Amino acid sequence: MRITHFSTSDFRGAAARGALALHHQLLERGISSRFFAKECLLKETEQVPSSKPNLFWETIQKICFDENLSHELASSFTLGYPGSGQMCGEVMEETDIIHLHDIKGLFSPKDISALLSLGKPVVWSLPDSWAFTGGCHHALECAGWKSDCKNCLQLKVNPKGMPSKLLEKKHSLFGAPNLHIVTSSRWLAERASASRVFCKASIQTLPPVLPEAICPIPKREAKAQLGLHPETFTLLVVCENTGCQQRHREAVKQLLENCALFCAFKKLARNNRLRILSLGTAPEAFACEWGVMHAGNVGNHKKLSLLLSAADVAVLPHFAENGSQIILEAGSCGTPVIAMNAEGADELIRDGVTGKLVAKQDLRRMAEEICHVALHREIQAEWQKNSMHAFAESPKDGVERHLVLYERLFQSPIPHEKTRAEFPPRESSDDLPVFMDSLESILVAPGAREEAAMLAATNFKRAIVTAMAKLTLAEQRIQKQLRGATQDPIIEKSVISIGKLRRYLARAMGEWDLNGDMQNQYFRFQASAAAKTGRASADHQQSIRNRIMQWLYDAFLKKGYTAKPGVLEQHAPLPLVLEKFPRPRVAAHKLPSIAIVTPSYMQGCFIEQTILSIIDQDYPKLRYAVQDAGSTDTTVEILKQHSSRITSWVSGPDTGQARAIASGFEKVSGDIMAWLNSDDLLMPGALRFVGEYFRRHPEVDAIYGHRIIINEQSQEIGRWVLPPHDPEILRSIDYVPQETLFWRASLWRKVGGISTNFRFAMDWDLLLRFQKVRANIVRVPYFLGCFRMHTLQKTSAQMETIGNQEVNFLRLSTPGSQTDPAELGCLGQRVAHQSALCAWLLRFGIRW
């Protein structure tokens, strides 16, 4: 028996986790199973061929559907066309049973019809109501799906009644006898049976499957790993990931506002015994001072287990989804759930036994129940015990019942004329007449998608040509130096090595045909590679880069040019060599304003050097604030001495460095922002360089540069020469020198500023949130600042305690991050190799 699963993602959302868990359980039982997804994070899953994003139709979705709708019938909505996935016939011929999970945006209704035409059993696990509506995921109180879905309130643009046309298309295509519907609740099964689409279909209710890696961790241990006190009341708020974000943000905001009215929460907050974990999206909804930790979309089961186990109570404030998978996962970790009594939630939560059910939209009552549980530890303990017991057998039951279904379908297939799967073209005119006719005029002229593809290919070609040009320039410069030297063997070896590198790169990249038809060859290669492995193209390119860097490093870089990012004291003290920045080319009145904040506490021996490194640069539009936490050394006297050149300074108790930084930026503002700790230095001329860079590069949102490490006597003891910015590495390793980081004020406002929940890793958290909103972050090839190493600094004193806890938490809460030591070691090695190349080129005046 061979089973093939399809899902939009293998990590995003509860439905994806349940589908992947079922796949793993089948493999453990010796059953042949394959898992295909559009979004692939895990190595064992395979990418659906041709599942490239269709920008044209994604834009149509955004134009038609308004995610900021807030009326009572607003729900998530997906048009479902044209479908981004294609499946080769060989895979379909080899499988016995096809299992569809959450496939919105992956297969269109006509694609699903093509699968049904194979005559093989098709099982479709419905995560919501989309399969039998005109596009909404949760119909709520609307009954239009029972008839024709006309006059849909979900869309702000609805030419020619698209929901009605889509529902009619589903009704005409989903009537095959080999389609078997599976739901996770009796409530959803009853809705499906009452629809026009599935009124005659085979429908049954099967419990979700729990990943085996979701397992309970003792709460004290889980809280300790997140840096929480054992007696801290921890509330996990589960947020929706798609759909009407504005309405959901308002629900979360109202819930927290209602909680703030109760004395229980105020008391816990005053005693620093209250923390909120946010799972999902919409972090901007948590506008409170209770120490919110945003975990985001967690794709790692161990990370999810840690978060669920650390929570005393989980709450689902939305009423458009019953959250069956997350309720099961929370219960198995011993965490009770408080949810609204909607969409069959009463089938999963025993009111007053394993959690609490409240009436739909009654956020006041939900807040009351949360505060009641927070005050009564004995209720928490009883609910946690009951939850663990109630869900102990649910995962096994779900797997066994799926196996019974598979066996029955495999043994008694429905007679049907089997054909080869022929998927319709993604832009088939007979499949999309309504959308093509009505929406082409709304967007851009035909051919925009092809232009985007050509642009991507051109950018790739430009990157390769630029790399080749830099290598050629390096070779020419070294040869010029060789002519003026007397047969220096080191320079001769450098010429030979860089020539080898250039030729090796040319051979490795020859397949891309840089001088030929770049676009066609690039996409032909992508298509052929994707048909074999799903991700072979990306792996091939990465393999080429790795081979080049490994060869270069082993050949000669590690013998004397190795950079050591991450290592502070690298050599004996040497005189500090200042950076040579390019000559200014922008008039002073055209420069952007720069706001800098220095948080300080008991750094009287260093703070004057820090202040002078900023104000002595005489930047014309500088706003500078110092936030001192009430130092009793010479700090205040130094601040008074330079007060005429400082925009604002304060000395008084605060609640930590992050709060001091936030308070400082409330007093000074500028187009560009940065903070500099009271023991670090800015390189002379750095502010003018930064101002000009942002002025000349409006597309850049944030920059950082190389770092010099200095000792207590301001002598150089090491250098970090950093490679160009790599978002993949930054998700797992905090390697950006904070004292060299500058960003636009618009970006700061977009992410909501600095998080006051961190005492050590607030700069990494800020960078991760920059990346989350797709900020354009650039590493500039100049030394912008100096990091001072001394015995009393916070970096050394707290790294082994709260520092590691905060770093681990950020890795756990960042999708795509690595926690495995071996994977982290590989990423660190990549940084070291690239840094060594940058350091070597820098010695010849080449800034890469």
mmCIF file of N, CA, C and O in Angstrom, residues 518-575:
data_model
loop_
_atom_site.group_PDB
_atom_site.id
_atom_site.type_symbol
_atom_site.label_atom_id
_atom_site.label_comp_id
_atom_site.label_asym_id
_atom_site.label_seq_id
_atom_site.Cartn_x
_atom_site.Cartn_y
_atom_site.Cartn_z
ATOM 1 N N MET A 518 20.160 33.711 -20.923
ATOM 2 C CA MET A 518 20.239 33.458 -19.479
ATOM 3 C C MET A 518 18.892 33.009 -18.914
ATOM 4 O O MET A 518 18.799 32.052 -18.150
ATOM 5 N N GLN A 519 17.841 33.676 -19.308
ATOM 6 C CA GLN A 519 16.542 33.391 -18.700
ATOM 7 C C GLN A 519 16.065 31.973 -19.014
ATOM 8 O O GLN A 519 15.717 31.202 -18.111
ATOM 9 N N ASN A 520 16.064 31.596 -20.283
ATOM 10 C CA ASN A 520 15.524 30.290 -20.652
ATOM 11 C C ASN A 520 16.335 29.155 -20.034
ATOM 12 O O ASN A 520 15.766 28.181 -19.527
ATOM 13 N N GLN A 521 17.666 29.276 -20.074
ATOM 14 C CA GLN A 521 18.492 28.205 -19.535
ATOM 15 C C GLN A 521 18.312 28.092 -18.024
ATOM 16 O O GLN A 521 18.269 26.993 -17.477
ATOM 17 N N TYR A 522 18.198 29.231 -17.352
ATOM 18 C CA TYR A 522 18.024 29.223 -15.897
ATOM 19 C C TYR A 522 16.744 28.486 -15.509
ATOM 20 O O TYR A 522 16.762 27.595 -14.660
ATOM 21 N N PHE A 523 15.636 28.798 -16.151
ATOM 22 C CA PHE A 523 14.369 28.189 -15.757
ATOM 23 C C PHE A 523 14.247 26.747 -16.260
ATOM 24 O O PHE A 523 13.567 25.937 -15.652
ATOM 25 N N ARG A 524 14.927 26.410 -17.402
ATOM 26 C CA ARG A 524 14.942 25.008 -17.816
ATOM 27 C C ARG A 524 15.678 24.160 -16.790
ATOM 28 O O ARG A 524 15.260 23.053 -16.442
ATOM 29 N N PHE A 525 16.804 24.692 -16.301
ATOM 30 C CA PHE A 525 17.560 23.950 -15.286
ATOM 31 C C PHE A 525 16.735 23.790 -14.010
ATOM 32 O O PHE A 525 16.692 22.722 -13.409
ATOM 33 N N GLN A 526 16.048 24.876 -13.605
ATOM 34 C CA GLN A 526 15.230 24.808 -12.396
ATOM 35 C C GLN A 526 14.143 23.752 -12.548
ATOM 36 O O GLN A 526 13.882 22.971 -11.632
ATOM 37 N N ALA A 527 13.472 23.713 -13.694
ATOM 38 C CA ALA A 527 12.369 22.779 -13.886
ATOM 39 C C ALA A 527 12.848 21.332 -13.878
ATOM 40 O O ALA A 527 12.251 20.460 -13.250
ATOM 41 N N SER A 528 13.957 21.053 -14.581
ATOM 42 C CA SER A 528 14.446 19.675 -14.634
ATOM 43 C C SER A 528 14.934 19.203 -13.280
ATOM 44 O O SER A 528 14.723 18.049 -12.889
ATOM 45 N N ALA A 529 15.584 20.111 -12.524
ATOM 46 C CA ALA A 529 16.065 19.716 -11.197
ATOM 47 C C ALA A 529 14.907 19.506 -10.247
ATOM 48 O O ALA A 529 14.905 18.569 -9.448
ATOM 49 N N ALA A 530 13.883 20.365 -10.306
ATOM 50 C CA ALA A 530 12.747 20.234 -9.396
ATOM 51 C C ALA A 530 11.995 18.943 -9.647
ATOM 52 O O ALA A 530 11.455 18.337 -8.723
ATOM 53 N N ALA A 531 11.938 18.472 -10.905
ATOM 54 C CA ALA A 531 11.227 17.231 -11.202
ATOM 55 C C ALA A 531 11.885 16.026 -10.538
ATOM 56 O O ALA A 531 11.236 15.016 -10.292
ATOM 57 N N LYS A 532 13.186 16.121 -10.227
ATOM 58 C CA LYS A 532 13.902 14.987 -9.627
ATOM 59 C C LYS A 532 13.893 15.041 -8.107
ATOM 60 O O LYS A 532 13.593 14.070 -7.450
ATOM 61 N N THR A 533 14.229 16.172 -7.564
ATOM 62 C CA THR A 533 14.380 16.220 -6.108
ATOM 63 C C THR A 533 13.559 17.313 -5.443
ATOM 64 O O THR A 533 13.459 17.320 -4.236
ATOM 65 N N GLY A 534 12.995 18.219 -6.198
ATOM 66 C CA GLY A 534 12.225 19.291 -5.587
ATOM 67 C C GLY A 534 13.077 20.468 -5.155
ATOM 68 O O GLY A 534 12.653 21.597 -5.211
ATOM 69 N N ARG A 535 14.305 20.173 -4.702
ATOM 70 C CA ARG A 535 15.163 21.247 -4.249
ATOM 71 C C ARG A 535 16.586 21.104 -4.780
ATOM 72 O O ARG A 535 17.534 21.634 -4.220
ATOM 73 N N ALA A 536 16.743 20.384 -5.856
ATOM 74 C CA ALA A 536 18.088 20.101 -6.353
ATOM 75 C C ALA A 536 18.791 21.359 -6.835
ATOM 76 O O ALA A 536 19.999 21.487 -6.690
ATOM 77 N N SER A 537 18.025 22.308 -7.410
ATOM 78 C CA SER A 537 18.660 23.504 -7.945
ATOM 79 C C SER A 537 19.350 24.300 -6.851
ATOM 80 O O SER A 537 20.510 24.674 -6.965
ATOM 81 N N ALA A 538 18.619 24.570 -5.775
ATOM 82 C CA ALA A 538 19.200 25.332 -4.667
ATOM 83 C C ALA A 538 20.364 24.578 -4.048
ATOM 84 O O ALA A 538 21.408 25.166 -3.723
ATOM 85 N N ASP A 539 20.215 23.258 -3.902
ATOM 86 C CA ASP A 539 21.293 22.461 -3.323
ATOM 87 C C ASP A 539 22.525 22.485 -4.221
ATOM 88 O O ASP A 539 23.664 22.518 -3.745
ATOM 89 N N HIS A 540 22.308 22.463 -5.551
ATOM 90 C CA HIS A 540 23.432 22.480 -6.479
ATOM 91 C C HIS A 540 24.203 23.792 -6.379
ATOM 92 O O HIS A 540 25.438 23.795 -6.315
ATOM 93 N N GLN A 541 23.463 24.896 -6.351
ATOM 94 C CA GLN A 541 24.128 26.194 -6.245
ATOM 95 C C GLN A 541 24.877 26.312 -4.925
ATOM 96 O O GLN A 541 26.013 26.798 -4.885
ATOM 97 N N GLN A 542 24.257 25.861 -3.834
ATOM 98 C CA GLN A 542 24.925 25.920 -2.543
ATOM 99 C C GLN A 542 26.161 25.036 -2.527
ATOM 100 O O GLN A 542 27.186 25.378 -1.943
ATOM 101 N N SER A 543 26.057 23.875 -3.182
ATOM 102 C CA SER A 543 27.209 22.978 -3.240
ATOM 103 C C SER A 543 28.368 23.632 -3.974
ATOM 104 O O SER A 543 29.530 23.490 -3.573
ATOM 105 N N ILE A 544 28.084 24.333 -5.056
ATOM 106 C CA ILE A 544 29.136 25.031 -5.796
ATOM 107 C C ILE A 544 29.808 26.072 -4.901
ATOM 108 O O ILE A 544 31.034 26.149 -4.814
ATOM 109 N N ARG A 545 28.993 26.863 -4.204
ATOM 110 C CA ARG A 545 29.562 27.891 -3.329
ATOM 111 C C ARG A 545 30.411 27.262 -2.228
ATOM 112 O O ARG A 545 31.493 27.752 -1.895
ATOM 113 N N ASN A 546 29.890 26.173 -1.652
ATOM 114 C CA ASN A 546 30.634 25.517 -0.571
ATOM 115 C C ASN A 546 31.970 24.962 -1.061
ATOM 116 O O ASN A 546 32.986 25.047 -0.364
ATOM 117 N N ARG A 547 31.969 24.354 -2.275
ATOM 118 C CA ARG A 547 33.207 23.796 -2.798
ATOM 119 C C ARG A 547 34.234 24.890 -3.061
ATOM 120 O O ARG A 547 35.429 24.729 -2.781
ATOM 121 N N ILE A 548 33.767 26.010 -3.609
ATOM 122 C CA ILE A 548 34.678 27.116 -3.876
ATOM 123 C C ILE A 548 35.296 27.626 -2.579
ATOM 124 O O ILE A 548 36.510 27.780 -2.460
ATOM 125 N N MET A 549 34.445 27.873 -1.579
ATOM 126 C CA MET A 549 34.936 28.435 -0.331
ATOM 127 C C MET A 549 35.821 27.448 0.413
ATOM 128 O O MET A 549 36.837 27.836 1.000
ATOM 129 N N GLN A 550 35.460 26.172 0.397
ATOM 130 C CA GLN A 550 36.266 25.182 1.097
ATOM 131 C C GLN A 550 37.645 25.044 0.436
ATOM 132 O O GLN A 550 38.678 24.953 1.112
ATOM 133 N N TRP A 551 37.660 25.013 -0.902
ATOM 134 C CA TRP A 551 38.940 24.920 -1.617
ATOM 135 C C TRP A 551 39.798 26.147 -1.318
ATOM 136 O O TRP A 551 40.991 26.031 -1.028
ATOM 137 N N LEU A 552 39.212 27.327 -1.398
ATOM 138 C CA LEU A 552 39.959 28.553 -1.167
ATOM 139 C C LEU A 552 40.499 28.597 0.257
ATOM 140 O O LEU A 552 41.656 28.948 0.494
ATOM 141 N N TYR A 553 39.656 28.202 1.213
ATOM 142 C CA TYR A 553 40.070 28.240 2.619
ATOM 143 C C TYR A 553 41.206 27.252 2.883
ATOM 144 O O TYR A 553 42.202 27.589 3.511
ATOM 145 N N ASP A 554 41.020 26.017 2.395
ATOM 146 C CA ASP A 554 42.046 24.987 2.641
ATOM 147 C C ASP A 554 43.335 25.289 1.892
ATOM 148 O O ASP A 554 44.429 24.911 2.348
ATOM 149 N N ALA A 555 43.219 25.960 0.723
ATOM 150 C CA ALA A 555 44.400 26.195 -0.106
ATOM 151 C C ALA A 555 45.397 27.115 0.587
ATOM 152 O O ALA A 555 46.594 26.815 0.657
ATOM 153 N N PHE A 556 44.934 28.249 1.114
ATOM 154 C CA PHE A 556 45.901 29.140 1.737
ATOM 155 C C PHE A 556 45.308 30.106 2.761
ATOM 156 O O PHE A 556 46.036 30.672 3.573
ATOM 157 N N LEU A 557 43.967 30.304 2.800
ATOM 158 C CA LEU A 557 43.440 31.316 3.713
ATOM 159 C C LEU A 557 43.662 30.939 5.174
ATOM 160 O O LEU A 557 43.993 31.777 6.010
ATOM 161 N N LYS A 558 43.473 29.651 5.506
ATOM 162 C CA LYS A 558 43.578 29.254 6.904
ATOM 163 C C LYS A 558 45.017 29.280 7.417
ATOM 164 O O LYS A 558 45.257 29.158 8.612
ATOM 165 N N LYS A 559 45.974 29.453 6.495
ATOM 166 C CA LYS A 559 47.378 29.451 6.911
ATOM 167 C C LYS A 559 47.837 30.799 7.438
ATOM 168 O O LYS A 559 48.898 30.896 8.020
ATOM 169 N N GLY A 560 47.055 31.836 7.198
ATOM 170 C CA GLY A 560 47.518 33.116 7.705
ATOM 171 C C GLY A 560 46.529 34.250 7.555
ATOM 172 O O GLY A 560 46.808 35.370 7.973
ATOM 173 N N TYR A 561 45.392 33.964 6.941
ATOM 174 C CA TYR A 561 44.433 35.022 6.685
ATOM 175 C C TYR A 561 43.090 34.762 7.377
ATOM 176 O O TYR A 561 42.106 35.396 7.067
ATOM 177 N N THR A 562 43.046 33.808 8.282
ATOM 178 C CA THR A 562 41.780 33.401 8.882
ATOM 179 C C THR A 562 41.220 34.514 9.756
ATOM 180 O O THR A 562 41.874 34.976 10.688
ATOM 181 N N ALA A 563 39.995 34.944 9.456
ATOM 182 C CA ALA A 563 39.275 35.859 10.324
ATOM 183 C C ALA A 563 38.610 35.054 11.426
ATOM 184 O O ALA A 563 38.304 33.881 11.252
ATOM 185 N N LYS A 564 38.379 35.677 12.566
ATOM 186 C CA LYS A 564 37.833 34.947 13.711
ATOM 187 C C LYS A 564 36.620 35.654 14.285
ATOM 188 O O LYS A 564 36.646 36.138 15.412
ATOM 189 N N PRO A 565 35.530 35.772 13.525
ATOM 190 C CA PRO A 565 34.317 36.351 14.110
ATOM 191 C C PRO A 565 33.805 35.465 15.225
ATOM 192 O O PRO A 565 33.754 34.258 15.111
ATOM 193 N N GLY A 566 33.440 36.079 16.344
ATOM 194 C CA GLY A 566 33.006 35.327 17.511
ATOM 195 C C GLY A 566 34.082 35.238 18.568
ATOM 196 O O GLY A 566 33.789 35.028 19.745
ATOM 197 N N VAL A 567 35.359 35.414 18.181
ATOM 198 C CA VAL A 567 36.470 35.381 19.125
ATOM 199 C C VAL A 567 36.849 36.824 19.457
ATOM 200 O O VAL A 567 37.094 37.632 18.561
ATOM 201 N N LEU A 568 36.898 37.161 20.754
ATOM 202 C CA LEU A 568 37.175 38.539 21.144
ATOM 203 C C LEU A 568 38.681 38.820 21.176
ATOM 204 O O LEU A 568 39.188 39.603 20.391
ATOM 205 N N GLU A 569 39.405 38.185 22.077
ATOM 206 C CA GLU A 569 40.838 38.461 22.182
ATOM 207 C C GLU A 569 41.589 37.561 21.208
ATOM 208 O O GLU A 569 41.758 36.369 21.432
ATOM 209 N N GLN A 570 42.083 38.153 20.098
ATOM 210 C CA GLN A 570 42.691 37.370 19.029
ATOM 211 C C GLN A 570 44.216 37.482 18.983
ATOM 212 O O GLN A 570 44.879 36.599 18.447
ATOM 213 N N HIS A 571 44.755 38.573 19.522
ATOM 214 C CA HIS A 571 46.213 38.733 19.484
ATOM 215 C C HIS A 571 46.631 39.704 20.578
ATOM 216 O O HIS A 571 45.780 40.296 21.278
ATOM 217 N N ALA A 572 47.930 39.885 20.748
ATOM 218 C CA ALA A 572 48.449 40.815 21.749
ATOM 219 C C ALA A 572 48.051 42.247 21.398
ATOM 220 O O ALA A 572 47.814 42.567 20.228
ATOM 221 N N PRO A 573 47.955 43.134 22.402
ATOM 222 C CA PRO A 573 47.536 44.522 22.137
ATOM 223 C C PRO A 573 48.423 45.224 21.116
ATOM 224 O O PRO A 573 49.662 45.112 21.148
ATOM 225 N N LEU A 574 47.778 45.945 20.196
ATOM 226 C CA LEU A 574 48.462 46.731 19.170
ATOM 227 C C LEU A 574 47.837 48.120 19.121
ATOM 228 O O LEU A 574 46.677 48.303 19.532
ATOM 229 N N PRO A 575 48.565 49.116 18.613
ATOM 230 C CA PRO A 575 47.957 50.443 18.466
ATOM 231 C C PRO A 575 46.739 50.390 17.541
ATOM 232 O O PRO A 575 46.732 49.668 16.543
#
